[in-house]
């Protein structure tokens, strides 16, 4: 309880500094507009139809890419976790893939799909699939062989093993996998929109940055950060609930 | 599940796949299956690298310079901050949840802020890539520091170690694996951050060459830059791994099993 | 009869040198739900060169007691004397400690681990590097690990790690050795072998040993005297002299005397809630 108060105090301190330092010209308000102004701008932006459209486009891209990447990545992940040989072959490759900036493939997606909705979705799904794959493999491998042996010794069928052993014991990890994949997915959509696009929040943010519209820019940053944190915390709460039995 | 004897060794398969990819890269465009605009042949890409070697090596130098400074921020700052936050229980309880929440924010949206503040030169790339890599390095270091067995310290005290000796002879060697993992992660992320920011807004660097040549539809030059970045990231990863293996012979031995918990594995979007 | 035996024992106590003397030691620690009494009025006396084993249920404060004897934890009320002097801080020249998990440093080889306490003395000591090395090697040989000096802990078996740990405890040549369930993580066979090994090493070094264990068999097999502790707050509820002859052998475990001693400890322990 005390710690929550301390954390809130810390947050209040940061926000107060953001408001007061530029307000009193200690920090250049042209570079960092006071928090009040930024929040005012955020309210104003949320009224604009152009922003509504951008939010809609970005949300659609995020959702479609996620819906494509999760089953695909999960299937591949289960494959490399269940099949020892495929795992031996591909797991080291995945680690290399993680150290490569996936953004360098953006030009290829643009060449194939043009600067379009499909290009954003394809790029985001491409990068997210790798993460889902890795986390799915980790989730499958986390199921203890003992649990399976016990289930089998009591004569559980394949379906029963799947539903009553695999799913519950993987649940916390599955949620974590979904959460992390979503972070990746969101980032990928943002990068793709900021790189080359005609629509979406990322496009707006990049434009505001180029035109030095700092209030709009910070309002956009706050909006996106708030959405990301809200999603993350919701799933983390679910995770905590599903994993009360974990020590 | 014993591997059947007919299957080749995994390493062989991986080498085979690499050769196949390189062959396809050459043959698919040559035979006209894909236009050279979509995929220029490997030989044309290498030819560009050979012809424009000066341009590409100059760009590589700019990128490496930015990566090096970003690494100083990310690895230096991240490892120290992670050690402090992970090592001090009160600070850890206060701050770790905050940082894990912030981790969900796609940091790339801050890049326009940095270009507005620091301009389109190297400074904005260094700042962005530095911050981008800082948090994961800090989180993984904080997690790693916590896996050091407290019994190591008790044993040292029982053998009469002074406080300084406890730090230099026990805590520092015990945190080496964590520090090396932080360096590996931080370097890889710094490269990613620099390349992403160079692609977005820049006037120099390899990422800039990707974007510049994309807009004028010069595919061989795009792929030449792409190839360089691929080689750079894989080379860094291999180098970091090799150094890590040499320095930390004892690897994960002797650390508490908490180390294997998935929450300690930090993955980063890009 | 009883009176005569007491007199004889008192006489014996006066003659032998006392290595550890604990008087009226109580300890209360601050838990989450207020103060928890951990140790209550502990008094014990360990003669020099004796092998004393402490047994008791989990959480009875055995380890706390040992930590205090080693100067690793500040004590509550009461006195602890080691060879007549208090021990407020760890003093490896007087007391060596061997822990439950081997707690060897994984980044050091077996030999470097054994040499570690010597190297801590550094400038304070006139011993040269070669001399330190020689001493570490002698210890390695004493615990029967000659030729394994360059191995890292993860390349050694559980029993071998504990041998290295014992060597590390002995290398500074402290007169008193405290052992906190050193063999708890080992399998039964290795455990018995290690107990036997420990007795062999003990007989050649004439150390005073205070040894904590859960295993009643181990307690009887090793001890000159077994102290039985109660559940929290930990008190000493029985002191059982083990009159089995030394050197001990595995065959003794099958004897009636061994069985009776074991049974007596068991009856004491199960009485405590």
mmCIF file of N, CA and C in Angstrom, chain B residues 131-220:
data_model
loop_
_atom_site.group_PDB
_atom_site.id
_atom_site.type_symbol
_atom_site.label_atom_id
_atom_site.label_comp_id
_atom_site.label_asym_id
_atom_site.label_seq_id
_atom_site.Cartn_x
_atom_site.Cartn_y
_atom_site.Cartn_z
ATOM 1 N N UNK B 131 18.236 5.385 -25.681
ATOM 2 C CA UNK B 131 17.060 5.199 -24.823
ATOM 3 C C UNK B 131 16.361 3.880 -25.160
ATOM 4 N N UNK B 132 16.287 3.614 -26.470
ATOM 5 C CA UNK B 132 15.602 2.419 -26.955
ATOM 6 C C UNK B 132 16.224 1.158 -26.348
ATOM 7 N N UNK B 133 17.564 1.150 -26.263
ATOM 8 C CA UNK B 133 18.231 -0.037 -25.741
ATOM 9 C C UNK B 133 18.392 0.016 -24.226
ATOM 10 N N UNK B 134 18.292 1.202 -23.651
ATOM 11 C CA UNK B 134 18.543 1.365 -22.213
ATOM 12 C C UNK B 134 17.606 0.515 -21.355
ATOM 13 N N UNK B 135 16.295 0.633 -21.577
ATOM 14 C CA UNK B 135 15.326 -0.025 -20.696
ATOM 15 C C UNK B 135 15.459 -1.548 -20.683
ATOM 16 N N UNK B 136 15.519 -2.183 -21.861
ATOM 17 C CA UNK B 136 15.676 -3.643 -21.818
ATOM 18 C C UNK B 136 16.959 -4.069 -21.109
ATOM 19 N N UNK B 137 18.065 -3.330 -21.359
ATOM 20 C CA UNK B 137 19.318 -3.697 -20.706
ATOM 21 C C UNK B 137 19.151 -3.546 -19.195
ATOM 22 N N UNK B 138 18.516 -2.439 -18.783
ATOM 23 C CA UNK B 138 18.334 -2.204 -17.363
ATOM 24 C C UNK B 138 17.475 -3.300 -16.736
ATOM 25 N N UNK B 139 16.356 -3.625 -17.402
ATOM 26 C CA UNK B 139 15.450 -4.645 -16.849
ATOM 27 C C UNK B 139 16.140 -6.003 -16.758
ATOM 28 N N UNK B 140 16.890 -6.364 -17.799
ATOM 29 C CA UNK B 140 17.505 -7.691 -17.758
ATOM 30 C C UNK B 140 18.634 -7.719 -16.735
ATOM 31 N N UNK B 141 19.345 -6.587 -16.576
ATOM 32 C CA UNK B 141 20.395 -6.555 -15.567
ATOM 33 C C UNK B 141 19.794 -6.657 -14.166
ATOM 34 N N UNK B 142 18.715 -5.893 -13.942
ATOM 35 C CA UNK B 142 18.072 -5.930 -12.623
ATOM 36 C C UNK B 142 17.613 -7.347 -12.302
ATOM 37 N N UNK B 143 17.049 -8.031 -13.317
ATOM 38 C CA UNK B 143 16.596 -9.402 -13.104
ATOM 39 C C UNK B 143 17.783 -10.318 -12.841
ATOM 40 N N UNK B 144 18.868 -10.109 -13.596
ATOM 41 C CA UNK B 144 20.049 -10.956 -13.455
ATOM 42 C C UNK B 144 20.710 -10.806 -12.104
ATOM 43 N N UNK B 145 20.787 -9.569 -11.624
ATOM 44 C CA UNK B 145 21.437 -9.311 -10.334
ATOM 45 C C UNK B 145 20.699 -10.053 -9.217
ATOM 46 N N UNK B 146 19.383 -10.154 -9.378
ATOM 47 C CA UNK B 146 18.596 -10.805 -8.325
ATOM 48 C C UNK B 146 18.841 -12.307 -8.260
ATOM 49 N N UNK B 147 19.373 -12.876 -9.347
ATOM 50 C CA UNK B 147 19.583 -14.316 -9.334
ATOM 51 C C UNK B 147 20.885 -14.707 -8.639
ATOM 52 N N UNK B 148 21.688 -13.722 -8.220
ATOM 53 C CA UNK B 148 22.920 -14.067 -7.509
ATOM 54 C C UNK B 148 22.555 -14.674 -6.149
ATOM 55 N N UNK B 149 23.118 -15.835 -5.874
ATOM 56 C CA UNK B 149 22.808 -16.553 -4.658
ATOM 57 C C UNK B 149 23.312 -15.772 -3.432
ATOM 58 N N UNK B 150 22.407 -15.376 -2.505
ATOM 59 C CA UNK B 150 22.849 -14.623 -1.325
ATOM 60 C C UNK B 150 23.853 -15.422 -0.489
ATOM 61 N N UNK B 151 23.803 -16.730 -0.622
ATOM 62 C CA UNK B 151 24.726 -17.591 0.125
ATOM 63 C C UNK B 151 26.183 -17.304 -0.233
ATOM 64 N N UNK B 152 26.412 -16.827 -1.470
ATOM 65 C CA UNK B 152 27.775 -16.476 -1.888
ATOM 66 C C UNK B 152 28.365 -15.429 -0.953
ATOM 67 N N UNK B 153 27.522 -14.457 -0.562
ATOM 68 C CA UNK B 153 28.002 -13.367 0.283
ATOM 69 C C UNK B 153 28.217 -13.873 1.707
ATOM 70 N N UNK B 154 27.238 -14.662 2.201
ATOM 71 C CA UNK B 154 27.367 -15.195 3.561
ATOM 72 C C UNK B 154 28.654 -16.001 3.668
ATOM 73 N N UNK B 155 28.920 -16.837 2.650
ATOM 74 C CA UNK B 155 30.131 -17.646 2.668
ATOM 75 C C UNK B 155 31.369 -16.754 2.709
ATOM 76 N N UNK B 156 31.355 -15.691 1.895
ATOM 77 C CA UNK B 156 32.511 -14.796 1.855
ATOM 78 C C UNK B 156 32.731 -14.151 3.220
ATOM 79 N N UNK B 157 31.633 -13.724 3.853
ATOM 80 C CA UNK B 157 31.773 -13.111 5.176
ATOM 81 C C UNK B 157 32.351 -14.100 6.166
ATOM 82 N N UNK B 158 31.878 -15.353 6.083
ATOM 83 C CA UNK B 158 32.372 -16.354 7.029
ATOM 84 C C UNK B 158 33.864 -16.602 6.827
ATOM 85 N N UNK B 159 34.345 -16.317 5.613
ATOM 86 C CA UNK B 159 35.773 -16.511 5.359
ATOM 87 C C UNK B 159 36.558 -15.239 5.628
ATOM 88 N N UNK B 160 35.874 -14.239 6.171
ATOM 89 C CA UNK B 160 36.575 -13.034 6.603
ATOM 90 C C UNK B 160 36.735 -11.977 5.532
ATOM 91 N N UNK B 161 35.895 -11.995 4.475
ATOM 92 C CA UNK B 161 36.023 -10.994 3.421
ATOM 93 C C UNK B 161 35.552 -9.627 3.924
ATOM 94 N N UNK B 162 36.312 -8.589 3.585
ATOM 95 C CA UNK B 162 35.881 -7.231 3.911
ATOM 96 C C UNK B 162 34.784 -6.827 2.934
ATOM 97 N N UNK B 163 34.163 -5.685 3.196
ATOM 98 C CA UNK B 163 33.084 -5.235 2.320
ATOM 99 C C UNK B 163 33.585 -5.046 0.886
ATOM 100 N N UNK B 164 34.765 -4.415 0.754
ATOM 101 C CA UNK B 164 35.363 -4.224 -0.568
ATOM 102 C C UNK B 164 35.607 -5.568 -1.242
ATOM 103 N N UNK B 165 36.122 -6.511 -0.452
ATOM 104 C CA UNK B 165 36.396 -7.827 -1.032
ATOM 105 C C UNK B 165 35.107 -8.524 -1.437
ATOM 106 N N UNK B 166 34.037 -8.315 -0.658
ATOM 107 C CA UNK B 166 32.758 -8.924 -1.038
ATOM 108 C C UNK B 166 32.312 -8.413 -2.403
ATOM 109 N N UNK B 167 32.545 -7.115 -2.645
ATOM 110 C CA UNK B 167 32.139 -6.546 -3.927
ATOM 111 C C UNK B 167 33.053 -7.031 -5.044
ATOM 112 N N UNK B 168 34.381 -6.856 -4.855
ATOM 113 C CA UNK B 168 35.294 -7.141 -5.964
ATOM 114 C C UNK B 168 35.476 -8.636 -6.204
ATOM 115 N N UNK B 169 35.440 -9.444 -5.148
ATOM 116 C CA UNK B 169 35.757 -10.855 -5.325
ATOM 117 C C UNK B 169 34.525 -11.721 -5.484
ATOM 118 N N UNK B 170 33.355 -11.220 -5.082
ATOM 119 C CA UNK B 170 32.158 -12.063 -5.159
ATOM 120 C C UNK B 170 31.073 -11.439 -6.047
ATOM 121 N N UNK B 171 30.637 -10.227 -5.697
ATOM 122 C CA UNK B 171 29.494 -9.661 -6.424
ATOM 123 C C UNK B 171 29.843 -9.409 -7.890
ATOM 124 N N UNK B 172 31.002 -8.818 -8.137
ATOM 125 C CA UNK B 172 31.355 -8.521 -9.532
ATOM 126 C C UNK B 172 31.517 -9.796 -10.365
ATOM 127 N N UNK B 173 32.330 -10.763 -9.924
ATOM 128 C CA UNK B 173 32.385 -11.981 -10.754
ATOM 129 C C UNK B 173 31.030 -12.670 -10.895
ATOM 130 N N UNK B 174 30.216 -12.646 -9.828
ATOM 131 C CA UNK B 174 28.923 -13.324 -9.911
ATOM 132 C C UNK B 174 27.990 -12.625 -10.891
ATOM 133 N N UNK B 175 28.186 -11.308 -11.105
ATOM 134 C CA UNK B 175 27.280 -10.629 -12.039
ATOM 135 C C UNK B 175 27.800 -10.620 -13.469
ATOM 136 N N UNK B 176 28.999 -11.159 -13.696
ATOM 137 C CA UNK B 176 29.551 -11.139 -15.061
ATOM 138 C C UNK B 176 28.607 -11.699 -16.131
ATOM 139 N N UNK B 177 27.971 -12.854 -15.897
ATOM 140 C CA UNK B 177 27.087 -13.359 -16.951
ATOM 141 C C UNK B 177 25.982 -12.360 -17.289
ATOM 142 N N UNK B 178 25.446 -11.730 -16.249
ATOM 143 C CA UNK B 178 24.400 -10.738 -16.453
ATOM 144 C C UNK B 178 24.920 -9.555 -17.248
ATOM 145 N N UNK B 179 26.132 -9.104 -16.909
ATOM 146 C CA UNK B 179 26.709 -7.965 -17.597
ATOM 147 C C UNK B 179 26.943 -8.291 -19.073
ATOM 148 N N UNK B 180 27.464 -9.490 -19.340
ATOM 149 C CA UNK B 180 27.709 -9.851 -20.733
ATOM 150 C C UNK B 180 26.408 -9.991 -21.512
ATOM 151 N N UNK B 181 25.396 -10.560 -20.856
ATOM 152 C CA UNK B 181 24.093 -10.666 -21.528
ATOM 153 C C UNK B 181 23.580 -9.261 -21.839
ATOM 154 N N UNK B 182 23.792 -8.327 -20.909
ATOM 155 C CA UNK B 182 23.379 -6.941 -21.114
ATOM 156 C C UNK B 182 24.103 -6.312 -22.288
ATOM 157 N N UNK B 183 25.407 -6.594 -22.407
ATOM 158 C CA UNK B 183 26.176 -6.056 -23.525
ATOM 159 C C UNK B 183 25.667 -6.597 -24.858
ATOM 160 N N UNK B 184 25.376 -7.891 -24.860
ATOM 161 C CA UNK B 184 24.902 -8.514 -26.102
ATOM 162 C C UNK B 184 23.569 -7.898 -26.514
ATOM 163 N N UNK B 185 22.664 -7.840 -25.563
ATOM 164 C CA UNK B 185 21.340 -7.288 -25.827
ATOM 165 C C UNK B 185 21.441 -5.814 -26.217
ATOM 166 N N UNK B 186 22.200 -5.043 -25.415
ATOM 167 C CA UNK B 186 22.300 -3.601 -25.640
ATOM 168 C C UNK B 186 22.890 -3.282 -27.000
ATOM 169 N N UNK B 187 23.923 -4.021 -27.407
ATOM 170 C CA UNK B 187 24.551 -3.772 -28.696
ATOM 171 C C UNK B 187 23.586 -4.055 -29.838
ATOM 172 N N UNK B 188 22.911 -5.212 -29.751
ATOM 173 C CA UNK B 188 21.967 -5.579 -30.808
ATOM 174 C C UNK B 188 20.868 -4.530 -30.922
ATOM 175 N N UNK B 189 20.360 -4.069 -29.775
ATOM 176 C CA UNK B 189 19.284 -3.081 -29.794
ATOM 177 C C UNK B 189 19.776 -1.723 -30.266
ATOM 178 N N UNK B 190 21.006 -1.367 -29.913
ATOM 179 C CA UNK B 190 21.547 -0.094 -30.368
ATOM 180 C C UNK B 190 21.640 -0.093 -31.890
ATOM 181 N N UNK B 191 22.067 -1.222 -32.462
ATOM 182 C CA UNK B 191 22.127 -1.320 -33.922
ATOM 183 C C UNK B 191 20.725 -1.148 -34.513
ATOM 184 N N UNK B 192 19.764 -1.870 -33.922
ATOM 185 C CA UNK B 192 18.389 -1.770 -34.430
ATOM 186 C C UNK B 192 17.897 -0.325 -34.339
ATOM 187 N N UNK B 193 18.101 0.308 -33.189
ATOM 188 C CA UNK B 193 17.622 1.673 -32.982
ATOM 189 C C UNK B 193 18.238 2.653 -33.951
ATOM 190 N N UNK B 194 19.551 2.537 -34.167
ATOM 191 C CA UNK B 194 20.230 3.450 -35.088
ATOM 192 C C UNK B 194 19.705 3.246 -36.509
ATOM 193 N N UNK B 195 19.588 1.989 -36.931
ATOM 194 C CA UNK B 195 19.140 1.724 -38.295
ATOM 195 C C UNK B 195 17.712 2.242 -38.506
ATOM 196 N N UNK B 196 16.822 1.951 -37.550
ATOM 197 C CA UNK B 196 15.435 2.416 -37.675
ATOM 198 C C UNK B 196 15.399 3.937 -37.780
ATOM 199 N N UNK B 197 16.151 4.622 -36.903
ATOM 200 C CA UNK B 197 16.078 6.082 -36.915
ATOM 201 C C UNK B 197 16.729 6.657 -38.172
ATOM 202 N N UNK B 198 17.781 6.011 -38.663
ATOM 203 C CA UNK B 198 18.388 6.482 -39.907
ATOM 204 C C UNK B 198 17.434 6.321 -41.094
ATOM 205 N N UNK B 199 16.642 5.256 -41.023
ATOM 206 C CA UNK B 199 15.688 5.048 -42.110
ATOM 207 C C UNK B 199 14.568 6.077 -42.070
ATOM 208 N N UNK B 200 14.202 6.497 -40.851
ATOM 209 C CA UNK B 200 13.071 7.419 -40.722
ATOM 210 C C UNK B 200 13.436 8.845 -41.149
ATOM 211 N N UNK B 201 14.405 9.437 -40.483
ATOM 212 C CA UNK B 201 14.837 10.791 -40.844
ATOM 213 C C UNK B 201 16.333 10.874 -40.633
ATOM 214 N N UNK B 202 17.088 11.117 -41.694
ATOM 215 C CA UNK B 202 18.533 11.223 -41.531
ATOM 216 C C UNK B 202 19.151 11.841 -42.767
ATOM 217 N N UNK B 203 20.453 12.123 -42.662
ATOM 218 C CA UNK B 203 21.176 12.634 -43.814
ATOM 219 C C UNK B 203 22.433 11.811 -44.060
ATOM 220 N N UNK B 204 22.609 10.758 -43.270
ATOM 221 C CA UNK B 204 23.792 9.920 -43.434
ATOM 222 C C UNK B 204 23.561 8.577 -42.765
ATOM 223 N N UNK B 205 24.441 7.624 -43.053
ATOM 224 C CA UNK B 205 24.354 6.310 -42.422
ATOM 225 C C UNK B 205 23.738 5.281 -43.350
ATOM 226 N N UNK B 206 23.894 3.994 -42.977
ATOM 227 C CA UNK B 206 23.435 2.922 -43.853
ATOM 228 C C UNK B 206 21.910 2.903 -43.966
ATOM 229 N N UNK B 207 21.241 3.147 -42.846
ATOM 230 C CA UNK B 207 19.776 3.184 -42.888
ATOM 231 C C UNK B 207 19.297 4.260 -43.851
ATOM 232 N N UNK B 208 20.031 5.371 -43.877
ATOM 233 C CA UNK B 208 19.695 6.457 -44.796
ATOM 234 C C UNK B 208 19.835 5.993 -46.242
ATOM 235 N N UNK B 209 20.892 5.215 -46.532
ATOM 236 C CA UNK B 209 21.081 4.708 -47.894
ATOM 237 C C UNK B 209 19.910 3.822 -48.322
ATOM 238 N N UNK B 210 19.366 3.043 -47.373
ATOM 239 C CA UNK B 210 18.196 2.207 -47.692
ATOM 240 C C UNK B 210 17.057 3.102 -48.179
ATOM 241 N N UNK B 211 16.736 4.122 -47.359
ATOM 242 C CA UNK B 211 15.592 4.972 -47.672
ATOM 243 C C UNK B 211 15.830 5.799 -48.930
ATOM 244 N N UNK B 212 17.022 6.380 -49.044
ATOM 245 C CA UNK B 212 17.348 7.210 -50.204
ATOM 246 C C UNK B 212 17.156 6.437 -51.505
ATOM 247 N N UNK B 213 17.732 5.218 -51.535
ATOM 248 C CA UNK B 213 17.667 4.447 -52.776
ATOM 249 C C UNK B 213 16.296 3.828 -53.015
ATOM 250 N N UNK B 214 15.535 3.634 -51.924
ATOM 251 C CA UNK B 214 14.174 3.142 -52.104
ATOM 252 C C UNK B 214 13.330 4.184 -52.844
ATOM 253 N N UNK B 215 13.471 5.457 -52.435
ATOM 254 C CA UNK B 215 12.637 6.488 -53.043
ATOM 255 C C UNK B 215 12.958 6.685 -54.518
ATOM 256 N N UNK B 216 14.222 6.409 -54.920
ATOM 257 C CA UNK B 216 14.517 6.528 -56.348
ATOM 258 C C UNK B 216 14.453 5.161 -57.046
ATOM 259 N N UNK B 217 13.887 4.185 -56.335
ATOM 260 C CA UNK B 217 13.656 2.844 -56.884
ATOM 261 C C UNK B 217 14.918 2.168 -57.425
ATOM 262 N N UNK B 218 16.046 2.416 -56.742
ATOM 263 C CA UNK B 218 17.296 1.764 -57.137
ATOM 264 C C UNK B 218 17.486 0.517 -56.271
ATOM 265 N N UNK B 219 16.813 -0.559 -56.634
ATOM 266 C CA UNK B 219 16.780 -1.747 -55.778
ATOM 267 C C UNK B 219 18.145 -2.342 -55.455
ATOM 268 N N UNK B 220 19.063 -2.481 -56.431
ATOM 269 C CA UNK B 220 20.363 -3.074 -56.059
ATOM 270 C C UNK B 220 21.044 -2.294 -54.932
#
